[in-house]
PDB file of C-alpha atoms in Angstrom:
ATOM      1  CA  ASP A   1     124.751 117.360 119.569  1.00  0.00           C
ATOM      2  CA  ALA A   2     125.042 113.680 120.484  1.00  0.00           C
ATOM      3  CA  GLY A   3     121.369 113.379 121.286  1.00  0.00           C
ATOM      4  CA  VAL A   4     119.951 111.634 124.324  1.00  0.00           C
ATOM      5  CA  ILE A   5     122.369 109.043 125.656  1.00  0.00           C
ATOM      6  CA  GLN A   6     121.281 105.962 127.563  1.00  0.00           C
ATOM      7  CA  SER A   7     123.232 103.209 129.235  1.00  0.00           C
ATOM      8  CA  PRO A   8     123.405 100.321 129.308  1.00  0.00           C
ATOM      9  CA  ARG A   9     121.857  99.456 125.946  1.00  0.00           C
ATOM     10  CA  HIS A  10     121.102  95.924 127.082  1.00  0.00           C
ATOM     11  CA  GLU A  11     120.709  94.497 130.565  1.00  0.00           C
ATOM     12  CA  VAL A  12     120.034  90.913 131.564  1.00  0.00           C
ATOM     13  CA  THR A  13     119.562  90.248 135.247  1.00  0.00           C
ATOM     14  CA  GLU A  14     117.978  87.796 137.595  1.00  0.00           C
ATOM     15  CA  MET A  15     114.825  88.335 139.547  1.00  0.00           C
ATOM     16  CA  GLY A  16     115.466  90.145 142.800  1.00  0.00           C
ATOM     17  CA  GLN A  17     118.519  92.030 141.595  1.00  0.00           C
ATOM     18  CA  GLU A  18     118.786  95.805 141.523  1.00  0.00           C
ATOM     19  CA  VAL A  19     118.810  97.434 138.109  1.00  0.00           C
ATOM     20  CA  THR A  20     119.966 100.988 137.397  1.00  0.00           C
ATOM     21  CA  LEU A  21     119.335 102.649 134.059  1.00  0.00           C
ATOM     22  CA  ARG A  22     121.079 105.877 133.137  1.00  0.00           C
ATOM     23  CA  CYS A  23     120.258 108.823 130.911  1.00  0.00           C
ATOM     24  CA  LYS A  24     122.019 111.955 129.725  1.00  0.00           C
ATOM     25  CA  PRO A  25     119.582 114.431 128.121  1.00  0.00           C
ATOM     26  CA  ILE A  26     120.334 116.824 125.296  1.00  0.00           C
ATOM     27  CA  SER A  27     122.218 119.817 126.666  1.00  0.00           C
ATOM     28  CA  GLY A  28     119.896 122.717 127.418  1.00  0.00           C
ATOM     29  CA  HIS A  29     116.714 120.655 127.576  1.00  0.00           C
ATOM     30  CA  ASP A  30     114.734 121.394 130.724  1.00  0.00           C
ATOM     31  CA  TYR A  31     112.448 118.359 130.635  1.00  0.00           C
ATOM     32  CA  LEU A  32     113.420 114.729 131.000  1.00  0.00           C
ATOM     33  CA  PHE A  33     111.027 111.825 130.593  1.00  0.00           C
ATOM     34  CA  TRP A  34     111.263 108.107 131.355  1.00  0.00           C
ATOM     35  CA  TYR A  35     109.095 105.714 129.336  1.00  0.00           C
ATOM     36  CA  ARG A  36     108.599 101.977 129.301  1.00  0.00           C
ATOM     37  CA  GLN A  37     107.550 100.115 126.159  1.00  0.00           C
ATOM     38  CA  THR A  38     106.081  96.626 125.984  1.00  0.00           C
ATOM     39  CA  MET A  39     104.048  94.838 123.351  1.00  0.00           C
ATOM     40  CA  MET A  40     101.073  94.601 125.675  1.00  0.00           C
ATOM     41  CA  ARG A  41     100.957  98.150 127.018  1.00  0.00           C
ATOM     42  CA  GLY A  42     102.737 100.181 124.378  1.00  0.00           C
ATOM     43  CA  LEU A  43     104.772 103.242 125.319  1.00  0.00           C
ATOM     44  CA  GLU A  44     103.971 104.367 128.852  1.00  0.00           C
ATOM     45  CA  LEU A  45     105.173 107.477 130.612  1.00  0.00           C
ATOM     46  CA  LEU A  46     106.679 106.572 133.991  1.00  0.00           C
ATOM     47  CA  ILE A  47     107.906 109.913 135.327  1.00  0.00           C
ATOM     48  CA  TYR A  48     109.128 113.262 134.115  1.00  0.00           C
ATOM     49  CA  PHE A  49     111.323 116.014 135.510  1.00  0.00           C
ATOM     50  CA  ASN A  50     111.454 119.753 134.956  1.00  0.00           C
ATOM     51  CA  ASN A  51     114.699 121.455 135.925  1.00  0.00           C
ATOM     52  CA  ASN A  52     115.741 118.327 137.808  1.00  0.00           C
ATOM     53  CA  VAL A  53     112.545 118.270 139.900  1.00  0.00           C
ATOM     54  CA  PRO A  54     110.094 115.353 139.541  1.00  0.00           C
ATOM     55  CA  ILE A  55     106.782 116.748 138.288  1.00  0.00           C
ATOM     56  CA  ASP A  56     104.607 113.703 137.722  1.00  0.00           C
ATOM     57  CA  ASP A  57     105.448 110.191 138.867  1.00  0.00           C
ATOM     58  CA  SER A  58     101.932 108.809 138.580  1.00  0.00           C
ATOM     59  CA  GLY A  59     103.082 106.357 135.936  1.00  0.00           C
ATOM     60  CA  MET A  60     105.626 104.664 138.160  1.00  0.00           C
ATOM     61  CA  PRO A  61     104.170 101.177 138.544  1.00  0.00           C
ATOM     62  CA  GLU A  62     105.067 100.580 142.183  1.00  0.00           C
ATOM     63  CA  ASP A  63     107.479 101.384 144.968  1.00  0.00           C
ATOM     64  CA  ARG A  64     110.112  99.131 143.480  1.00  0.00           C
ATOM     65  CA  PHE A  65     110.701 101.860 140.896  1.00  0.00           C
ATOM     66  CA  SER A  66     112.493 105.088 141.714  1.00  0.00           C
ATOM     67  CA  ALA A  67     113.998 107.871 139.617  1.00  0.00           C
ATOM     68  CA  LYS A  68     116.390 110.677 140.364  1.00  0.00           C
ATOM     69  CA  MET A  69     117.875 113.603 138.537  1.00  0.00           C
ATOM     70  CA  PRO A  70     120.764 114.953 140.611  1.00  0.00           C
ATOM     71  CA  ASN A  71     121.766 117.491 137.954  1.00  0.00           C
ATOM     72  CA  ALA A  72     120.749 118.789 134.550  1.00  0.00           C
ATOM     73  CA  SER A  73     122.858 116.280 132.659  1.00  0.00           C
ATOM     74  CA  PHE A  74     122.093 113.005 134.393  1.00  0.00           C
ATOM     75  CA  SER A  75     119.150 110.898 135.493  1.00  0.00           C
ATOM     76  CA  THR A  76     118.721 107.364 136.787  1.00  0.00           C
ATOM     77  CA  LEU A  77     115.816 104.944 136.910  1.00  0.00           C
ATOM     78  CA  LYS A  78     116.235 102.223 139.493  1.00  0.00           C
ATOM     79  CA  ILE A  79     114.289  99.003 139.963  1.00  0.00           C
ATOM     80  CA  GLN A  80     114.789  97.212 143.254  1.00  0.00           C
ATOM     81  CA  PRO A  81     114.042  94.337 143.435  1.00  0.00           C
ATOM     82  CA  SER A  82     113.514  93.540 139.771  1.00  0.00           C
ATOM     83  CA  GLU A  83     110.856  91.099 138.572  1.00  0.00           C
ATOM     84  CA  PRO A  84     110.333  89.283 135.248  1.00  0.00           C
ATOM     85  CA  ARG A  85     107.339  91.506 134.458  1.00  0.00           C
ATOM     86  CA  ASP A  86     109.679  94.510 134.434  1.00  0.00           C
ATOM     87  CA  SER A  87     111.204  93.193 131.216  1.00  0.00           C
ATOM     88  CA  ALA A  88     110.728  95.926 128.633  1.00  0.00           C
ATOM     89  CA  VAL A  89     112.511  98.617 126.666  1.00  0.00           C
ATOM     90  CA  TYR A  90     113.044 101.720 128.772  1.00  0.00           C
ATOM     91  CA  PHE A  91     113.393 105.005 126.911  1.00  0.00           C
ATOM     92  CA  CYS A  92     114.590 108.327 128.150  1.00  0.00           C
ATOM     93  CA  ALA A  93     113.543 111.472 126.279  1.00  0.00           C
ATOM     94  CA  SER A  94     114.210 115.171 126.688  1.00  0.00           C
ATOM     95  CA  SER A  95     112.638 118.390 125.460  1.00  0.00           C
ATOM     96  CA  LEU A  96     112.954 122.155 125.673  1.00  0.00           C
ATOM     97  CA  PHE A  97     110.869 124.358 127.885  1.00  0.00           C
ATOM     98  CA  PRO A  98     108.411 125.777 127.141  1.00  0.00           C
ATOM     99  CA  PHE A  99     107.080 122.692 125.444  1.00  0.00           C
ATOM    100  CA  THR A 100     104.215 124.418 123.760  1.00  0.00           C
ATOM    101  CA  GLY A 101     104.251 122.382 120.600  1.00  0.00           C
ATOM    102  CA  GLY A 102     104.174 125.615 118.665  1.00  0.00           C
ATOM    103  CA  VAL A 103     105.526 126.499 115.258  1.00  0.00           C
ATOM    104  CA  GLY A 104     108.557 124.403 114.527  1.00  0.00           C
ATOM    105  CA  GLY A 105     107.109 121.282 116.057  1.00  0.00           C
ATOM    106  CA  GLU A 106     109.341 121.157 119.086  1.00  0.00           C
ATOM    107  CA  THR A 107     108.823 117.871 120.815  1.00  0.00           C
ATOM    108  CA  GLN A 108     110.590 115.184 122.742  1.00  0.00           C
ATOM    109  CA  TYR A 109     113.729 113.503 121.474  1.00  0.00           C
ATOM    110  CA  PHE A 110     114.218 109.905 122.441  1.00  0.00           C
ATOM    111  CA  GLY A 111     117.326 108.057 123.403  1.00  0.00           C
ATOM    112  CA  PRO A 112     118.127 104.630 121.913  1.00  0.00           C
ATOM    113  CA  GLY A 113     116.570 102.792 124.848  1.00  0.00           C
ATOM    114  CA  THR A 114     117.697 100.142 127.296  1.00  0.00           C
ATOM    115  CA  ARG A 115     116.442  96.612 126.678  1.00  0.00           C
ATOM    116  CA  LEU A 116     115.921  95.000 130.046  1.00  0.00           C
ATOM    117  CA  LEU A 117     115.384  91.287 130.519  1.00  0.00           C
ATOM    118  CA  VAL A 118     114.708  90.004 134.010  1.00  0.00           C
ATOM    119  CA  LEU A 119     114.998  86.230 134.294  1.00  0.00           C
TER     120      LEU A 119
ATOM    121  CA  GLN B   1      92.228 108.979 132.193  1.00  0.00           C
ATOM    122  CA  LYS B   2      93.475 110.414 128.949  1.00  0.00           C
ATOM    123  CA  GLU B   3      93.621 107.830 126.163  1.00  0.00           C
ATOM    124  CA  VAL B   4      94.905 107.620 122.618  1.00  0.00           C
ATOM    125  CA  GLU B   5      93.539 104.814 120.486  1.00  0.00           C
ATOM    126  CA  GLN B   6      94.992 103.326 117.328  1.00  0.00           C
ATOM    127  CA  ASN B   7      94.257 100.241 115.285  1.00  0.00           C
ATOM    128  CA  SER B   8      97.217  97.947 115.928  1.00  0.00           C
ATOM    129  CA  GLY B   9      97.193  96.549 112.400  1.00  0.00           C
ATOM    130  CA  PRO B  10      99.101  95.261 110.658  1.00  0.00           C
ATOM    131  CA  LEU B  11      98.144  97.506 107.796  1.00  0.00           C
ATOM    132  CA  SER B  12      99.441  96.068 104.551  1.00  0.00           C
ATOM    133  CA  VAL B  13      99.682  98.139 101.369  1.00  0.00           C
ATOM    134  CA  PRO B  14     101.501  97.606  98.073  1.00  0.00           C
ATOM    135  CA  GLU B  15     104.366  99.849  97.061  1.00  0.00           C
ATOM    136  CA  GLY B  16     103.132 103.090  95.547  1.00  0.00           C
ATOM    137  CA  ALA B  17      99.755 103.012  97.295  1.00  0.00           C
ATOM    138  CA  ILE B  18      98.411 105.426  99.912  1.00  0.00           C
ATOM    139  CA  ALA B  19      98.583 104.258 103.502  1.00  0.00           C
ATOM    140  CA  SER B  20      96.043 105.743 105.911  1.00  0.00           C
ATOM    141  CA  LEU B  21      96.665 105.604 109.642  1.00  0.00           C
ATOM    142  CA  ASN B  22      94.072 106.734 112.148  1.00  0.00           C
ATOM    143  CA  CYS B  23      94.027 107.857 115.763  1.00  0.00           C
ATOM    144  CA  THR B  24      91.379 109.022 118.221  1.00  0.00           C
ATOM    145  CA  TYR B  25      91.938 110.710 121.558  1.00  0.00           C
ATOM    146  CA  SER B  26      89.835 111.310 124.637  1.00  0.00           C
ATOM    147  CA  ASP B  27      91.122 114.644 125.963  1.00  0.00           C
ATOM    148  CA  ARG B  28      89.076 117.452 124.429  1.00  0.00           C
ATOM    149  CA  VAL B  29      91.484 120.176 125.538  1.00  0.00           C
ATOM    150  CA  SER B  30      94.468 118.720 123.706  1.00  0.00           C
ATOM    151  CA  GLN B  31      95.943 121.154 121.195  1.00  0.00           C
ATOM    152  CA  SER B  32      99.073 119.447 119.893  1.00  0.00           C
ATOM    153  CA  PHE B  33      99.351 116.173 118.063  1.00  0.00           C
ATOM    154  CA  PHE B  34     102.285 114.225 116.763  1.00  0.00           C
ATOM    155  CA  TRP B  35     103.098 111.211 114.641  1.00  0.00           C
ATOM    156  CA  TYR B  36     106.188 109.194 115.463  1.00  0.00           C
ATOM    157  CA  ARG B  37     107.698 106.432 113.379  1.00  0.00           C
ATOM    158  CA  GLN B  38     109.430 103.541 115.097  1.00  0.00           C
ATOM    159  CA  TYR B  39     111.453 100.994 113.179  1.00  0.00           C
ATOM    160  CA  SER B  40     111.816  97.598 114.769  1.00  0.00           C
ATOM    161  CA  GLY B  41     114.375  97.728 117.546  1.00  0.00           C
ATOM    162  CA  LYS B  42     114.784 101.496 117.329  1.00  0.00           C
ATOM    163  CA  SER B  43     113.498 104.495 119.234  1.00  0.00           C
ATOM    164  CA  PRO B  44     110.539 106.620 118.117  1.00  0.00           C
ATOM    165  CA  GLU B  45     111.333 109.535 115.824  1.00  0.00           C
ATOM    166  CA  LEU B  46     109.079 112.498 115.096  1.00  0.00           C
ATOM    167  CA  ILE B  47     107.796 112.706 111.531  1.00  0.00           C
ATOM    168  CA  MET B  48     104.825 115.074 111.727  1.00  0.00           C
ATOM    169  CA  SER B  49     103.206 117.545 114.087  1.00  0.00           C
ATOM    170  CA  ILE B  50      99.836 119.274 113.725  1.00  0.00           C
ATOM    171  CA  TYR B  51      98.085 121.854 115.868  1.00  0.00           C
ATOM    172  CA  SER B  52      95.223 123.258 113.790  1.00  0.00           C
ATOM    173  CA  ASN B  53      92.198 121.661 112.211  1.00  0.00           C
ATOM    174  CA  GLY B  54      92.715 120.651 108.621  1.00  0.00           C
ATOM    175  CA  ASP B  55      95.600 119.188 106.689  1.00  0.00           C
ATOM    176  CA  LYS B  56      99.334 119.633 106.990  1.00  0.00           C
ATOM    177  CA  GLU B  57     101.572 118.304 104.261  1.00  0.00           C
ATOM    178  CA  ASP B  58     105.265 117.463 104.406  1.00  0.00           C
ATOM    179  CA  GLY B  59     106.616 115.624 101.409  1.00  0.00           C
ATOM    180  CA  ARG B  60     104.798 112.316 101.069  1.00  0.00           C
ATOM    181  CA  PHE B  61     103.200 112.709 104.495  1.00  0.00           C
ATOM    182  CA  THR B  62      99.928 114.483 105.267  1.00  0.00           C
ATOM    183  CA  ALA B  63      98.544 114.835 108.777  1.00  0.00           C
ATOM    184  CA  GLN B  64      94.851 115.577 109.191  1.00  0.00           C
ATOM    185  CA  LEU B  65      93.237 116.905 112.366  1.00  0.00           C
ATOM    186  CA  ASN B  66      89.587 117.197 113.348  1.00  0.00           C
ATOM    187  CA  LYS B  67      89.330 118.454 116.914  1.00  0.00           C
ATOM    188  CA  ALA B  68      85.544 118.303 116.974  1.00  0.00           C
ATOM    189  CA  SER B  69      85.682 114.584 116.242  1.00  0.00           C
ATOM    190  CA  GLN B  70      88.851 114.127 118.328  1.00  0.00           C
ATOM    191  CA  TYR B  71      90.468 112.455 115.386  1.00  0.00           C
ATOM    192  CA  VAL B  72      93.891 112.705 113.798  1.00  0.00           C
ATOM    193  CA  SER B  73      95.210 110.768 110.828  1.00  0.00           C
ATOM    194  CA  LEU B  74      98.371 110.296 108.813  1.00  0.00           C
ATOM    195  CA  LEU B  75      98.417 109.657 105.090  1.00  0.00           C
ATOM    196  CA  ILE B  76     101.516 108.337 103.391  1.00  0.00           C
ATOM    197  CA  ARG B  77     101.453 108.756  99.630  1.00  0.00           C
ATOM    198  CA  ASP B  78     103.518 106.646  97.254  1.00  0.00           C
ATOM    199  CA  SER B  79     104.307 104.205 100.066  1.00  0.00           C
ATOM    200  CA  GLN B  80     107.774 102.674  99.979  1.00  0.00           C
ATOM    201  CA  PRO B  81     109.086  99.487 101.598  1.00  0.00           C
ATOM    202  CA  SER B  82     111.229 101.780 103.773  1.00  0.00           C
ATOM    203  CA  ASP B  83     108.005 103.131 105.292  1.00  0.00           C
ATOM    204  CA  SER B  84     107.405  99.742 106.904  1.00  0.00           C
ATOM    205  CA  ALA B  85     107.417 100.531 110.610  1.00  0.00           C
ATOM    206  CA  THR B  86     105.145 101.132 113.567  1.00  0.00           C
ATOM    207  CA  TYR B  87     103.511 104.554 113.627  1.00  0.00           C
ATOM    208  CA  LEU B  88     102.707 106.049 117.011  1.00  0.00           C
ATOM    209  CA  CYS B  89     100.148 108.762 117.492  1.00  0.00           C
ATOM    210  CA  ALA B  90     100.880 111.096 120.409  1.00  0.00           C
ATOM    211  CA  VAL B  91      98.802 113.784 122.074  1.00  0.00           C
ATOM    212  CA  LEU B  92     100.200 116.527 124.265  1.00  0.00           C
ATOM    213  CA  ALA B  93      98.511 116.561 127.673  1.00  0.00           C
ATOM    214  CA  GLY B  94      99.958 119.407 129.706  1.00  0.00           C
ATOM    215  CA  THR B  95     103.691 118.959 129.284  1.00  0.00           C
ATOM    216  CA  ALA B  96     103.642 115.202 128.711  1.00  0.00           C
ATOM    217  CA  LEU B  97     102.924 113.156 125.611  1.00  0.00           C
ATOM    218  CA  ILE B  98     100.352 110.386 125.741  1.00  0.00           C
ATOM    219  CA  PHE B  99     101.051 107.740 123.133  1.00  0.00           C
ATOM    220  CA  GLY B 100      98.827 105.273 121.376  1.00  0.00           C
ATOM    221  CA  LYS B 101     100.039 101.685 121.079  1.00  0.00           C
ATOM    222  CA  GLY B 102     100.860 102.205 117.432  1.00  0.00           C
ATOM    223  CA  THR B 103      99.845 100.840 114.057  1.00  0.00           C
ATOM    224  CA  THR B 104     102.223  98.538 112.230  1.00  0.00           C
ATOM    225  CA  LEU B 105     102.512  99.319 108.540  1.00  0.00           C
ATOM    226  CA  SER B 106     103.896  96.842 106.038  1.00  0.00           C
ATOM    227  CA  VAL B 107     104.618  98.016 102.491  1.00  0.00           C
ATOM    228  CA  SER B 108     105.220  95.222 100.024  1.00  0.00           C
ATOM    229  CA  SER B 109     107.338  95.679  96.897  1.00  0.00           C
TER     230      SER B 109
END
């Protein structure tokens, strides 16, 4: 399996521009998670999906952020308009359901991340 | 709000020594705990999971869990320079992982 795939790997944009980050989860995984990582705040959960349905978006910082999962193999995280404080590494992760953390240690598998810089 | 706390470090140990990384969590109902390793510029990767009180050993790594004290730790024996990384503690809350900010470990040769 190719693992979780994210694109682009790097994005540099100017304040006010729209940014779209993309993720392809591991085939067969029912859960998809979007995280943001910064030095100040660490790794924060933004939103996660189960079977393409958003379950918890309480971590989405504000209305400028939106996420969709139109099918089991694709998700997007959009920032519109972008601001310099959105600069971070954005990770997508996927996992199997049920995610019970039982024997075998099933957990989330992370993609390589997208490094976003908003000037 | 559920929280996971770690000492940010850096924790510096000489090659061959034991490195001890600690983590506390606020959610008493949590049952599953994980340690991730993150090399600079890379994504987190799972190295240990633990679900029951006590110790769990895997090679040079030992995870320790004390649910009563809401405390989980990771011991790395015979530390190697290749162990230099940031170690993230994660706690399962429902179906989502809550991460600590990580402890940076530096192993000097």
